[in-house]
């Protein structure tokens, strides 16, 4: 707000005072939101660290198990057995609100199946195949969980950044400018008051 | 079509025709066995990379197969497909050069490859896989030729595949398939294979056939014990396990298996300590063992060890032929384990544990 554009009137002063009060309460609320989001972010960060570690471990385990299955049973056995699984895991994405930030909630079903319900025959397969399938089911579950937590974290981080910018804009730009304009109007009004008083005195003398 | 006709005729008959050529077959098998990769080669292979392994395999009986497939595959896929092709060619050759009783026994024993191929084709159709994808997974080491299997893989639907198998012994089971019960059909086909083998071994009382029977019944034991381990570990109900048990085991009779079914996983493990395979698996089992891979590997080693213990007796019988089939299959498995294990960056310890040398 350019100080030259300010009209030094009482109504403008009242308007500015209202704006300052609103900005200050907005600033206070946004600061509280920012702090709340940061707390929420750190809670999620710990979860994300654990999930990422679990995901890495699951991937390592799954790679090893599929490696063993491919080497002992052969790639063609693994591939042929995989043909008997046609059902893909069902994933539903819902939204939940964390302090005004919309984050995803991912629900999955049909990821883990009992060994005898996977679609392939038990007698013609082996525990190498079972354990490779098991470890990949666990890996898919971890990926879904990690996707939910990491997307939540990313959204929170974006919102923290946005809120921080707003808080700073209010604190260092909007409120100081409004205050400066208010001070200017007050000074100008006082000046006008003094001019009026002086003018009245001169008229009285004359 | 002639191949199919031949297959159908053999499938219908449980009797073998012609005179047995054990002497000729044993000589051919002895020559074939001398060409197997020697034990000393495996430690050398462990220190090689994929390309070096391919080169070394090319210096053996697998050269022709590797050369033929080199345009289609590369790296570890070339090794695996080359090994499978050679296995299929070798076992088909055994079927072709045998006559009479040994031919009948070999065909019966190698039927698991036919069953495997039928299962793969049905799975492929269920998944809507292309003909080429299905063909890549076929190993025509049994009675069904690769040409016939390729034709089956090219059929539009599973019903056409089943119709093409009409008149075979698999048809009565396959006719019950309705795209919702693939696992049941697979289990029934596998049970049919073992029941067929059990019927075969019950036909003769000669000493060599008794050894053959011992081998088959040990295989049934190992299959049953593996099934029990897997299903009990997965917490499958007793009545569902019963349907998956195969009759005719050597140590584990149907009654003794019935006794194992109601036991908890821990008690089940405890109950196994009276059987001959316990020493092989005792270190690998335990209620806190997450993985059954070591148990299954040890059981496989036990089965092969017991088979090799009687491989040198009765030289003019089915015994050396079975020994060759097992040794050849084991060689292919060992070479694949090393190549695939290295490609998957498995540790040397894991690879060595899976090898049966």
PDB file of N, CA and C in Angstrom, chain B residues 6-51:
ATOM      1  N   UNK B   6      -1.067 -90.933 -31.199  1.00  0.00           N
ATOM      2  CA  UNK B   6      -0.159 -91.842 -30.490  1.00  0.00           C
ATOM      3  C   UNK B   6      -0.308 -91.635 -28.984  1.00  0.00           C
ATOM      4  N   UNK B   7      -0.340 -90.346 -28.611  1.00  0.00           N
ATOM      5  CA  UNK B   7      -0.456 -90.015 -27.197  1.00  0.00           C
ATOM      6  C   UNK B   7      -1.764 -90.540 -26.605  1.00  0.00           C
ATOM      7  N   UNK B   8      -2.845 -90.376 -27.391  1.00  0.00           N
ATOM      8  CA  UNK B   8      -4.154 -90.811 -26.910  1.00  0.00           C
ATOM      9  C   UNK B   8      -4.181 -92.319 -26.684  1.00  0.00           C
ATOM     10  N   UNK B   9      -3.592 -93.039 -27.643  1.00  0.00           N
ATOM     11  CA  UNK B   9      -3.600 -94.492 -27.524  1.00  0.00           C
ATOM     12  C   UNK B   9      -2.847 -94.940 -26.274  1.00  0.00           C
ATOM     13  N   UNK B  10      -1.682 -94.290 -26.059  1.00  0.00           N
ATOM     14  CA  UNK B  10      -0.887 -94.688 -24.894  1.00  0.00           C
ATOM     15  C   UNK B  10      -1.619 -94.275 -23.623  1.00  0.00           C
ATOM     16  N   UNK B  11      -2.241 -93.109 -23.696  1.00  0.00           N
ATOM     17  CA  UNK B  11      -2.975 -92.626 -22.532  1.00  0.00           C
ATOM     18  C   UNK B  11      -4.082 -93.564 -22.115  1.00  0.00           C
ATOM     19  N   UNK B  12      -4.718 -94.179 -23.095  1.00  0.00           N
ATOM     20  CA  UNK B  12      -5.837 -95.063 -22.790  1.00  0.00           C
ATOM     21  C   UNK B  12      -5.372 -96.366 -22.171  1.00  0.00           C
ATOM     22  N   UNK B  13      -4.214 -96.845 -22.663  1.00  0.00           N
ATOM     23  CA  UNK B  13      -3.777 -98.170 -22.236  1.00  0.00           C
ATOM     24  C   UNK B  13      -2.885 -98.082 -21.015  1.00  0.00           C
ATOM     25  N   UNK B  14      -3.085 -98.975 -20.089  1.00  0.00           N
ATOM     26  CA  UNK B  14      -2.204 -99.019 -18.935  1.00  0.00           C
ATOM     27  C   UNK B  14      -1.206-100.163 -19.103  1.00  0.00           C
ATOM     28  N   UNK B  15      -1.319-100.916 -20.180  1.00  0.00           N
ATOM     29  CA  UNK B  15      -0.432-102.047 -20.429  1.00  0.00           C
ATOM     30  C   UNK B  15       0.637-101.627 -21.427  1.00  0.00           C
ATOM     31  N   UNK B  16       1.855-102.167 -21.257  1.00  0.00           N
ATOM     32  CA  UNK B  16       2.911-101.859 -22.217  1.00  0.00           C
ATOM     33  C   UNK B  16       2.997-102.961 -23.248  1.00  0.00           C
ATOM     34  N   UNK B  17       3.479-102.536 -24.424  1.00  0.00           N
ATOM     35  CA  UNK B  17       3.563-103.486 -25.529  1.00  0.00           C
ATOM     36  C   UNK B  17       5.011-103.641 -25.975  1.00  0.00           C
ATOM     37  N   UNK B  18       5.345-104.768 -26.600  1.00  0.00           N
ATOM     38  CA  UNK B  18       6.695-105.004 -27.115  1.00  0.00           C
ATOM     39  C   UNK B  18       7.613-105.552 -26.045  1.00  0.00           C
ATOM     40  N   UNK B  19       8.809-105.995 -26.500  1.00  0.00           N
ATOM     41  CA  UNK B  19       9.750-106.578 -25.537  1.00  0.00           C
ATOM     42  C   UNK B  19      10.584-105.476 -24.905  1.00  0.00           C
ATOM     43  N   UNK B  20      10.968-105.684 -23.669  1.00  0.00           N
ATOM     44  CA  UNK B  20      11.759-104.676 -22.963  1.00  0.00           C
ATOM     45  C   UNK B  20      13.195-104.727 -23.465  1.00  0.00           C
ATOM     46  N   UNK B  21      13.787-103.542 -23.706  1.00  0.00           N
ATOM     47  CA  UNK B  21      15.170-103.496 -24.197  1.00  0.00           C
ATOM     48  C   UNK B  21      16.091-102.910 -23.128  1.00  0.00           C
ATOM     49  N   UNK B  22      16.085-103.516 -21.956  1.00  0.00           N
ATOM     50  CA  UNK B  22      16.857-102.978 -20.820  1.00  0.00           C
ATOM     51  C   UNK B  22      18.354-102.917 -21.121  1.00  0.00           C
ATOM     52  N   UNK B  23      18.894-103.976 -21.772  1.00  0.00           N
ATOM     53  CA  UNK B  23      20.342-104.028 -22.013  1.00  0.00           C
ATOM     54  C   UNK B  23      20.778-102.853 -22.899  1.00  0.00           C
ATOM     55  N   UNK B  24      20.044-102.676 -23.990  1.00  0.00           N
ATOM     56  CA  UNK B  24      20.357-101.579 -24.914  1.00  0.00           C
ATOM     57  C   UNK B  24      20.207-100.218 -24.211  1.00  0.00           C
ATOM     58  N   UNK B  25      19.097-100.089 -23.501  1.00  0.00           N
ATOM     59  CA  UNK B  25      18.785 -98.825 -22.827  1.00  0.00           C
ATOM     60  C   UNK B  25      19.819 -98.492 -21.752  1.00  0.00           C
ATOM     61  N   UNK B  26      20.208 -99.518 -20.980  1.00  0.00           N
ATOM     62  CA  UNK B  26      21.174 -99.296 -19.899  1.00  0.00           C
ATOM     63  C   UNK B  26      22.511 -98.834 -20.476  1.00  0.00           C
ATOM     64  N   UNK B  27      22.902 -99.404 -21.629  1.00  0.00           N
ATOM     65  CA  UNK B  27      24.166 -99.003 -22.265  1.00  0.00           C
ATOM     66  C   UNK B  27      24.084 -97.553 -22.735  1.00  0.00           C
ATOM     67  N   UNK B  28      22.968 -97.213 -23.389  1.00  0.00           N
ATOM     68  CA  UNK B  28      22.798 -95.831 -23.860  1.00  0.00           C
ATOM     69  C   UNK B  28      22.798 -94.859 -22.687  1.00  0.00           C
ATOM     70  N   UNK B  29      22.107 -95.255 -21.619  1.00  0.00           N
ATOM     71  CA  UNK B  29      21.994 -94.369 -20.447  1.00  0.00           C
ATOM     72  C   UNK B  29      23.350 -94.187 -19.782  1.00  0.00           C
ATOM     73  N   UNK B  30      24.143 -95.293 -19.740  1.00  0.00           N
ATOM     74  CA  UNK B  30      25.472 -95.191 -19.136  1.00  0.00           C
ATOM     75  C   UNK B  30      26.324 -94.172 -19.918  1.00  0.00           C
ATOM     76  N   UNK B  31      26.220 -94.245 -21.237  1.00  0.00           N
ATOM     77  CA  UNK B  31      26.977 -93.301 -22.081  1.00  0.00           C
ATOM     78  C   UNK B  31      26.492 -91.873 -21.853  1.00  0.00           C
ATOM     79  N   UNK B  32      25.178 -91.727 -21.725  1.00  0.00           N
ATOM     80  CA  UNK B  32      24.612 -90.389 -21.506  1.00  0.00           C
ATOM     81  C   UNK B  32      25.024 -89.849 -20.137  1.00  0.00           C
ATOM     82  N   UNK B  33      25.080 -90.755 -19.171  1.00  0.00           N
ATOM     83  CA  UNK B  33      25.421 -90.313 -17.810  1.00  0.00           C
ATOM     84  C   UNK B  33      26.874 -89.835 -17.730  1.00  0.00           C
ATOM     85  N   UNK B  34      27.733 -90.456 -18.551  1.00  0.00           N
ATOM     86  CA  UNK B  34      29.151 -90.066 -18.519  1.00  0.00           C
ATOM     87  C   UNK B  34      29.343 -88.630 -19.023  1.00  0.00           C
ATOM     88  N   UNK B  35      28.321 -88.123 -19.746  1.00  0.00           N
ATOM     89  CA  UNK B  35      28.437 -86.759 -20.286  1.00  0.00           C
ATOM     90  C   UNK B  35      27.870 -85.700 -19.336  1.00  0.00           C
ATOM     91  N   UNK B  36      27.378 -86.124 -18.193  1.00  0.00           N
ATOM     92  CA  UNK B  36      26.849 -85.138 -17.223  1.00  0.00           C
ATOM     93  C   UNK B  36      27.995 -84.289 -16.681  1.00  0.00           C
ATOM     94  N   UNK B  37      27.659 -83.091 -16.258  1.00  0.00           N
ATOM     95  CA  UNK B  37      28.675 -82.167 -15.725  1.00  0.00           C
ATOM     96  C   UNK B  37      29.255 -82.770 -14.440  1.00  0.00           C
ATOM     97  N   UNK B  38      30.611 -82.925 -14.373  1.00  0.00           N
ATOM     98  CA  UNK B  38      31.188 -83.519 -13.152  1.00  0.00           C
ATOM     99  C   UNK B  38      31.023 -82.611 -11.926  1.00  0.00           C
ATOM    100  N   UNK B  39      31.013 -83.234 -10.754  1.00  0.00           N
ATOM    101  CA  UNK B  39      30.801 -82.486  -9.499  1.00  0.00           C
ATOM    102  C   UNK B  39      31.809 -81.353  -9.306  1.00  0.00           C
ATOM    103  N   UNK B  40      33.049 -81.604  -9.764  1.00  0.00           N
ATOM    104  CA  UNK B  40      34.121 -80.622  -9.551  1.00  0.00           C
ATOM    105  C   UNK B  40      33.858 -79.315 -10.308  1.00  0.00           C
ATOM    106  N   UNK B  41      32.970 -79.374 -11.292  1.00  0.00           N
ATOM    107  CA  UNK B  41      32.726 -78.168 -12.102  1.00  0.00           C
ATOM    108  C   UNK B  41      31.931 -77.120 -11.316  1.00  0.00           C
ATOM    109  N   UNK B  42      31.065 -77.590 -10.401  1.00  0.00           N
ATOM    110  CA  UNK B  42      30.177 -76.640  -9.702  1.00  0.00           C
ATOM    111  C   UNK B  42      30.928 -75.574  -8.893  1.00  0.00           C
ATOM    112  N   UNK B  43      31.962 -75.971  -8.087  1.00  0.00           N
ATOM    113  CA  UNK B  43      32.703 -74.904  -7.391  1.00  0.00           C
ATOM    114  C   UNK B  43      33.340 -73.903  -8.351  1.00  0.00           C
ATOM    115  N   UNK B  44      33.758 -74.396  -9.533  1.00  0.00           N
ATOM    116  CA  UNK B  44      34.341 -73.479 -10.533  1.00  0.00           C
ATOM    117  C   UNK B  44      33.284 -72.516 -11.038  1.00  0.00           C
ATOM    118  N   UNK B  45      32.088 -73.051 -11.272  1.00  0.00           N
ATOM    119  CA  UNK B  45      30.984 -72.209 -11.769  1.00  0.00           C
ATOM    120  C   UNK B  45      30.632 -71.110 -10.774  1.00  0.00           C
ATOM    121  N   UNK B  46      30.785 -71.440  -9.493  1.00  0.00           N
ATOM    122  CA  UNK B  46      30.448 -70.461  -8.446  1.00  0.00           C
ATOM    123  C   UNK B  46      31.319 -69.208  -8.536  1.00  0.00           C
ATOM    124  N   UNK B  47      32.507 -69.364  -9.110  1.00  0.00           N
ATOM    125  CA  UNK B  47      33.422 -68.209  -9.207  1.00  0.00           C
ATOM    126  C   UNK B  47      33.321 -67.496 -10.556  1.00  0.00           C
ATOM    127  N   UNK B  48      32.323 -67.848 -11.350  1.00  0.00           N
ATOM    128  CA  UNK B  48      32.216 -67.268 -12.698  1.00  0.00           C
ATOM    129  C   UNK B  48      31.052 -66.297 -12.804  1.00  0.00           C
ATOM    130  N   UNK B  49      31.116 -65.443 -13.819  1.00  0.00           N
ATOM    131  CA  UNK B  49      30.000 -64.550 -14.134  1.00  0.00           C
ATOM    132  C   UNK B  49      29.067 -65.247 -15.119  1.00  0.00           C
ATOM    133  N   UNK B  50      27.950 -64.570 -15.449  1.00  0.00           N
ATOM    134  CA  UNK B  50      26.941 -65.185 -16.328  1.00  0.00           C
ATOM    135  C   UNK B  50      27.530 -65.564 -17.701  1.00  0.00           C
ATOM    136  N   UNK B  51      28.308 -64.635 -18.287  1.00  0.00           N
ATOM    137  CA  UNK B  51      28.839 -64.920 -19.628  1.00  0.00           C
ATOM    138  C   UNK B  51      29.833 -66.075 -19.592  1.00  0.00           C
TER     139      UNK B  51
END
